[in-house]
Coordinates of C-alpha atoms and ligand atoms in Angstrom, one line a residue:
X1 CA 0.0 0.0 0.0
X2 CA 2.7 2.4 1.0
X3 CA 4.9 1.9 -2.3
X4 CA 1.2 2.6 -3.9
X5 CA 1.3 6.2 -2.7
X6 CA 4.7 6.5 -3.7
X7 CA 4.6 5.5 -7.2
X8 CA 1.1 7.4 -7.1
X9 CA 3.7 10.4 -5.5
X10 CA 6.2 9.9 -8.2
X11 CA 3.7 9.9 -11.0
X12 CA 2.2 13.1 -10.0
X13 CA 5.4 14.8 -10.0
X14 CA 6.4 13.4 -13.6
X15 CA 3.2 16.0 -14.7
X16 CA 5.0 18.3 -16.8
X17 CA 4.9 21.9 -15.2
X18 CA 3.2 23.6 -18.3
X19 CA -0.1 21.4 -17.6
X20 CA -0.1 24.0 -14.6
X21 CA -0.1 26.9 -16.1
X22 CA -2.9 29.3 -15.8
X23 CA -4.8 26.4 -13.4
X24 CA -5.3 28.5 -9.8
X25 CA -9.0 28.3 -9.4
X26 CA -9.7 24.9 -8.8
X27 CA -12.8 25.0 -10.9
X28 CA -11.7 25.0 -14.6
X29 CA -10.9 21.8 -16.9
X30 CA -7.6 21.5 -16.7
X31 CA -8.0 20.9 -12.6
X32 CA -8.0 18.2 -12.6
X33 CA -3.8 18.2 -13.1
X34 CA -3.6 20.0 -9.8
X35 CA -2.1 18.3 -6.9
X36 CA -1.1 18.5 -3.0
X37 CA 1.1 16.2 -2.0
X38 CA 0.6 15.5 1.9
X39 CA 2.7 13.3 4.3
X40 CA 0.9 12.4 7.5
X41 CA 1.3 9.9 9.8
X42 CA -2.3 9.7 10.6
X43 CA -2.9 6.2 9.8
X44 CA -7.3 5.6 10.4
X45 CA -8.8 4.4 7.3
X46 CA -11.7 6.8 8.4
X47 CA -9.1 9.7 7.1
X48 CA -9.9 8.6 3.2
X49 CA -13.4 10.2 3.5
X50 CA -10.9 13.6 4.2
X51 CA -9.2 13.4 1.2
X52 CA -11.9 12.6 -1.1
X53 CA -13.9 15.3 0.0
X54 CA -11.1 17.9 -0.1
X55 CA -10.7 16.6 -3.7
X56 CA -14.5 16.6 -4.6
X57 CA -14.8 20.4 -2.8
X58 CA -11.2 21.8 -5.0
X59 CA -10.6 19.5 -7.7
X60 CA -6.8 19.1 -6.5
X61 CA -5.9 15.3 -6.5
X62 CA -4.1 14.4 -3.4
X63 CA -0.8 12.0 -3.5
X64 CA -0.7 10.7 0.1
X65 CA 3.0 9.8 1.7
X66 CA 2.0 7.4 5.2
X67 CA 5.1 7.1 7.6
X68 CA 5.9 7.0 11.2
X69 CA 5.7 10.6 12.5
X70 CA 9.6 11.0 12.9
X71 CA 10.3 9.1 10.4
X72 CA 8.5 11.3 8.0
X73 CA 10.0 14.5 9.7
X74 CA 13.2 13.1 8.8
X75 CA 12.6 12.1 5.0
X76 CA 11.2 15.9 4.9
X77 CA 14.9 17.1 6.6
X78 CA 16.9 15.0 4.2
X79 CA 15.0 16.0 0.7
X80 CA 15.4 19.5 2.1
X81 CA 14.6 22.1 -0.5
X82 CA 13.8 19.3 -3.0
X83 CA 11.3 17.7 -1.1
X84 CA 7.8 17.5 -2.9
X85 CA 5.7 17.5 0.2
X86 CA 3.0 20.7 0.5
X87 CA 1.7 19.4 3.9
X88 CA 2.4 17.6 6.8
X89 CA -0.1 15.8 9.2
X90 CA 0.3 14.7 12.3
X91 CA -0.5 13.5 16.0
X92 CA 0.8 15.6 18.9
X93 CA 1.4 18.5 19.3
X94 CA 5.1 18.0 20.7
X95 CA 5.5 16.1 17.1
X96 CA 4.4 19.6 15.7
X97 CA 6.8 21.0 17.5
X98 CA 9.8 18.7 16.4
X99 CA 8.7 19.3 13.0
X100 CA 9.0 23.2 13.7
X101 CA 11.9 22.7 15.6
X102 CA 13.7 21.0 12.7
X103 CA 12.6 24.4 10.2
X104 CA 10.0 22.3 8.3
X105 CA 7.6 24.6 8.3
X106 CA 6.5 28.1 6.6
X107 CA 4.2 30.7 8.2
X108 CA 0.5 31.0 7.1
X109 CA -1.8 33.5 7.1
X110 CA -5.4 32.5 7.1
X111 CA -8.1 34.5 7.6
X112 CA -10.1 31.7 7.6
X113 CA -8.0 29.1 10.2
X114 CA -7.5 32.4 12.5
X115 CA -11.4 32.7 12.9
X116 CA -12.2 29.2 13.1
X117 CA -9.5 27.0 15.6
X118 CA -9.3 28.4 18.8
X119 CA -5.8 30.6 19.6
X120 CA -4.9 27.6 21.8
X121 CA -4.7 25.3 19.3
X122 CA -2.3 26.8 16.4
X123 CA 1.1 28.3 16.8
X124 CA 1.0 32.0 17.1
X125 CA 3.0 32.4 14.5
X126 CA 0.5 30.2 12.0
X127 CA 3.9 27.2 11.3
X128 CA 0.9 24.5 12.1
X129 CA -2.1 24.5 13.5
X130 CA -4.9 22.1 15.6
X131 CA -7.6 20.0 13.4
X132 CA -9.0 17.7 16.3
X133 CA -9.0 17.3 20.0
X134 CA -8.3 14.5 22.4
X135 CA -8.8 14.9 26.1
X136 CA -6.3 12.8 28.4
X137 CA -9.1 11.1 30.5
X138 CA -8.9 8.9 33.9
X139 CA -10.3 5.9 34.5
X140 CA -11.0 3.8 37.2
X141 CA -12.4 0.6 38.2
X142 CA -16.1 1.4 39.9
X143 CA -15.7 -1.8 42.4
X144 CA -12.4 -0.2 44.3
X145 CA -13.4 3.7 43.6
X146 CA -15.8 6.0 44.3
X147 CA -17.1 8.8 42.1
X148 CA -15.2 12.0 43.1
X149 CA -12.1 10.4 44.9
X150 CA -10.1 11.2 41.9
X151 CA -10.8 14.4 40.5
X152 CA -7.1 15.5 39.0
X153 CA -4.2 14.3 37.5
X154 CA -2.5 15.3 40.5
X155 CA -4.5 12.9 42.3
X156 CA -2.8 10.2 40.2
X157 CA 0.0 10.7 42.9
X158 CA -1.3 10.5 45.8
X159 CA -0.1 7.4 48.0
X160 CA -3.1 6.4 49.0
X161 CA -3.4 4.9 44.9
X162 CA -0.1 2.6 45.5
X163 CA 0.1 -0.4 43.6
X164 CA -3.1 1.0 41.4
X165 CA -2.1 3.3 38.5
X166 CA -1.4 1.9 35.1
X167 CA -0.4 4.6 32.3
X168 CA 2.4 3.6 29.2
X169 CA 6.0 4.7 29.2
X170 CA 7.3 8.0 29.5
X171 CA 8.6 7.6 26.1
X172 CA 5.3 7.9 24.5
X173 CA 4.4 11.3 23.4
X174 CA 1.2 11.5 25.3
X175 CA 2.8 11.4 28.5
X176 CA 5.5 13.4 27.3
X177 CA 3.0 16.3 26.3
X178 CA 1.2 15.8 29.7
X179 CA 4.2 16.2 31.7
X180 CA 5.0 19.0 29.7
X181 CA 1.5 20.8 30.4
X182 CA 2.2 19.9 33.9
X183 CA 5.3 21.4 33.8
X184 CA 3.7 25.1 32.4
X185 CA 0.9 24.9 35.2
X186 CA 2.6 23.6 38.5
X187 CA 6.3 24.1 37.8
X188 CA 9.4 22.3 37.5
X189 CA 9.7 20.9 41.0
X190 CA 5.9 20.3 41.4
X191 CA 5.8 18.3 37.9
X192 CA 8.9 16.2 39.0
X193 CA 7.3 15.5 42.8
X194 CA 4.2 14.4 40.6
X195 CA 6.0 12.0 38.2
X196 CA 7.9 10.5 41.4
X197 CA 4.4 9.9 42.9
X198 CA 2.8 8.1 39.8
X199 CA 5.7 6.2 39.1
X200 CA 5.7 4.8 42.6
X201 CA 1.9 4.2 42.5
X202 CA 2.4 2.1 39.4
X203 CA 0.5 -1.3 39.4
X204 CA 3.1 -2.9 37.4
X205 CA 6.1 -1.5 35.0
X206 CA 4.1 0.3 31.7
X207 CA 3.8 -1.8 29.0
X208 CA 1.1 -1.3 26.1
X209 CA -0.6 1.6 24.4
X210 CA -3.7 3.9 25.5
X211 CA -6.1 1.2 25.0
X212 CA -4.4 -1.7 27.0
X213 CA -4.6 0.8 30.1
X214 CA -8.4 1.1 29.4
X215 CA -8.8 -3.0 29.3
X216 CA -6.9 -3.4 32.3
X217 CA -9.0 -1.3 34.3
X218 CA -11.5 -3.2 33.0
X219 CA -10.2 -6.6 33.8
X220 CA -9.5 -5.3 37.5
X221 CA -5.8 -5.7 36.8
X222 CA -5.3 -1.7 38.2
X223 CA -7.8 0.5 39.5
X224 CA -6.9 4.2 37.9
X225 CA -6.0 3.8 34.1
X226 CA -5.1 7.1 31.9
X227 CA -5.5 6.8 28.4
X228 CA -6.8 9.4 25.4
X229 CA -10.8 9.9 24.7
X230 CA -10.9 8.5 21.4
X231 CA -9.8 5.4 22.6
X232 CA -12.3 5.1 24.9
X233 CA -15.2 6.2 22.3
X234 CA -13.4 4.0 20.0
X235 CA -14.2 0.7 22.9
X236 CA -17.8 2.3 23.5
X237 CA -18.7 2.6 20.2
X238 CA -17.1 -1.3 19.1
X239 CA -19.4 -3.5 17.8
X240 CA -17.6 -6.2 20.1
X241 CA -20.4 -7.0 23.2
X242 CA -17.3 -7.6 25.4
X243 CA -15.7 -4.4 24.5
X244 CA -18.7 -2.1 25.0
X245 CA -19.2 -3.8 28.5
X246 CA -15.7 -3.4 29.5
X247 CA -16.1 0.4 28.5
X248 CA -19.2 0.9 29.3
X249 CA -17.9 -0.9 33.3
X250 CA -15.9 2.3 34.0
X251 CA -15.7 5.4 35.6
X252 CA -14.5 8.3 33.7
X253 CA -13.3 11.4 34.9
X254 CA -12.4 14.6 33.0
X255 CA -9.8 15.6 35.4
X256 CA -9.1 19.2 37.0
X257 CA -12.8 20.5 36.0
X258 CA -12.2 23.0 39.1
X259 CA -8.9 23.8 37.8
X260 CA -7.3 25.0 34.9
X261 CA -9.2 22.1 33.4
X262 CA -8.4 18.9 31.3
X263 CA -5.2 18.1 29.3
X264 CA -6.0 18.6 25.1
X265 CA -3.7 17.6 22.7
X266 CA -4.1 17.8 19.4
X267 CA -3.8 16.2 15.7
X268 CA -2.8 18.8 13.5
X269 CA -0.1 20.0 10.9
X270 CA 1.5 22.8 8.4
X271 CA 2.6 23.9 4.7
X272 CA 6.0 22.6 4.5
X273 CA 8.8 25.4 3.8
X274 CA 9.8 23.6 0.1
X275 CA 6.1 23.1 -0.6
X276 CA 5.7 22.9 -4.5
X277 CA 2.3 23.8 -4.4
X278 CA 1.4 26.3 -1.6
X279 CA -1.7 27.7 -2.3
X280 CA -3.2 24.2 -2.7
X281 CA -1.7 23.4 0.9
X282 CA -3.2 26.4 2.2
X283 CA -6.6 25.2 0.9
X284 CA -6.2 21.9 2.1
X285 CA -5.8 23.2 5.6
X286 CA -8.8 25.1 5.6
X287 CA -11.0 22.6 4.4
X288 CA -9.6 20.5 7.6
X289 CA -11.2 23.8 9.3
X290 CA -14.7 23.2 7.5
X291 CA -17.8 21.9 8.6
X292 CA -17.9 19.0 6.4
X293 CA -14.4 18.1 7.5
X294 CA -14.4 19.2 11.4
X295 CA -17.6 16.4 11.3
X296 CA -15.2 13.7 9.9
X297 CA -12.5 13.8 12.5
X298 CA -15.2 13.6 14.7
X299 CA -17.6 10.9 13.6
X300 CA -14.5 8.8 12.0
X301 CA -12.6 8.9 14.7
X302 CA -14.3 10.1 17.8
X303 CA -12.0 13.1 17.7
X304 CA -13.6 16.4 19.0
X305 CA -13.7 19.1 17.3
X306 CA -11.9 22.5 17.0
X307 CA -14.3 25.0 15.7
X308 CA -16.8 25.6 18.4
X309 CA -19.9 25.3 16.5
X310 CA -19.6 21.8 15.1
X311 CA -20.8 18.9 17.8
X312 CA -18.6 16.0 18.9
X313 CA -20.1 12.7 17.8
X314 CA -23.0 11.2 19.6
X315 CA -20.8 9.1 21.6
X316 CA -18.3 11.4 23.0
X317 CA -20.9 14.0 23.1
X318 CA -22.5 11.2 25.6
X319 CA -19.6 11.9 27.8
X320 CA -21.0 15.2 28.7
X321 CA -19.6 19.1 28.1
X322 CA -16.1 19.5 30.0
X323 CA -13.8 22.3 30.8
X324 CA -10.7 22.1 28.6
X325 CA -7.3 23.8 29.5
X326 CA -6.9 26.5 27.9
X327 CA -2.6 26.3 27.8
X328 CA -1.6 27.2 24.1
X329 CA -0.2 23.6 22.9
X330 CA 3.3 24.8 21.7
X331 CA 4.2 24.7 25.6
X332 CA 3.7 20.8 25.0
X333 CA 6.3 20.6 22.8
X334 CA 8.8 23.6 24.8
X335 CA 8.8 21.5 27.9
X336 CA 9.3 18.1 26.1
X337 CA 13.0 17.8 26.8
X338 CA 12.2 19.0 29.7
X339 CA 9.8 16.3 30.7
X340 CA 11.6 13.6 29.4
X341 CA 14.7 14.6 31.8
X342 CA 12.1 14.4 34.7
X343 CA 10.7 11.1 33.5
X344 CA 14.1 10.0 33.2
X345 CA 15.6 11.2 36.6
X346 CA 12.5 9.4 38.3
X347 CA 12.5 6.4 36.7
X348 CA 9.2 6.3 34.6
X349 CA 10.7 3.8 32.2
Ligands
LIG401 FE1 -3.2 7.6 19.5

């Protein structure tokens, strides 16, 4: 499949450049030879319904490069100013961040992505910007727990939780941006005294990703399990009976609603510095800010949102309205080395 998008890739870029000429609306016959060629790292089949609508709205045919977030950051380093990438896509904001660390990206002005996505969720300086949510949610095991004994992530630290938390490795980017948001609301010495408390709480060393904390709760394995909201919906929403019980078991809790509120991260991305076709990249980032689009993260992958207006999805609307931190998500990515030193000097493996 992947070497299909590359030979699709390599095809595209084979179009002689006179074909081009005169072609900027998107709306006359010879469209149809205009193309955006996007690297993401998203990787939910959901995603194609995206493309083909950004296609069928603009005419401009999209050659898709999948890859491993860093790996893709890389391949866009090393082709430099040759590189035929318009766009890049990805999860995290601290992956954002590495990719505007490394000089990938070019500013953009959009009058359009400035009204719709929320300051929080774009970089000031418009190098990428936020197309969906995800909330960094508690859970906990109803038989061992009552409602409203575990309110915040600080809570995850307290001792009276020993031997009950189960959350991945520290080498994950989740935790990593968490840490990081910790970091910008507590402090340095706070975020490290927290880490030291979760990792002695720990109900076992972390292995597994988001969802095989969620099933552990669920098999009574730990009581407290962190994990991302999409998962969760993902379980809720399975067409597995087992799965939607197990989900369906637990007690979710949108942490620090009296506080500075819950943890977002976002899936997001940029026009690349090099990009060959910039005003096509431009577009394609503000369909990801439409209506039609904003609906798509959401129903096809129980993201939430970013533009206010558009609901969340039946099911994570079902989760109920919740305060969401407010913290611009570059500070995710500016405490990373940060965070990863604490999770190192504490032992989070
Ligand atoms: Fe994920």
């Amino acid at each position: 499949m992947h070497s299909n998008y590359v030979r699709g890739l390599a095809a595209a870029l084979a179009v002689p450049a006179v074909l081009l000429v005169g072609v900027s609306g998107g709306t006359r016959a010879g469209a149809a030879e205009q193309v955006l060629n996007l690297y993401t790292s998203r990787h939910y089949q959901t995603d194609e319904a995206l493309y083909d609508g950004f296609t069928k709205a603009t005419g401009i045919k999209i050659n898709r490069i999948e890859g491993k977030e860093d790996a893709l950051i890389e391949r866009i380093k090393s082709e430099g100013a040759n590189s035929p990438a318009d766009v890049l896509i990805t999860v995290d904001a601290g992956r954002l961040w590495r990719a505007e660390q490394a000089g990938l990206f070019r500013p953009v002005h959009s009058a359009v992505l400035e009204a719709r996505i929320p300051a929080s969720l774009r970089h000031p300086d418009g190098l990428w910007f936020g197309f969906s949510q995800r909330a960094r949610l508690i859970f906990y095991d109803k038989a061992r727990i009552k409602a409203g004994e575990i309110k915040t992530y600080e809570d995850l630290a307290d001792p009276k939780w020993r031997g009950q938390i189960c959350i991945r490795s520290s080498s994950n980017m989740y935790n990593l941006s968490l840490l990081g948001a910790m970091i910008a609301s507590d402090g340095e010495a706070a975020a490290e005294v927290w880490a030291k408390g979760v990792v002695a709480n720990f109900a076992h060393p972390p292995h597994g990703g988001d969802t095989d904390q969620i099933r552990a709760v669920a098999a009574g394995d730990c009581g407290i399990g962190v994990a991302n909201s999409y998962y969760y919906a993902r379980l809720l929403a399975s067409d597995k009976d087992d799965e939607r019980t197990a989900a369906q078991s637990l007690g979710v809790v949108f942490p620090n609603q009296d506080g500075r509120g819950t943890h977002i991260n976002i899936s997001g991305g940029g026009v690349l510095k090099a990009a060959p076709h910039p005003d096509a990249a431009v577009r394609f980032l503000e369909y990801l800010a439409s209506d039609e689009a904003q609906r798509l993260f959401s129903d096809g992958n129980n993201e939430y949102p970013v533009v206010a207006d558009v609901p969340a999805n039946p099911i994570l609307a079902g989760l109920g309205a919740f305060k969401a931190d407010t913290l611009n998500v570059k500070h995710l990515g500016e405490n990373q080395p940060l965070a990863q030193k604490i999770f190192d000097r504490v032992g989070w493996p």
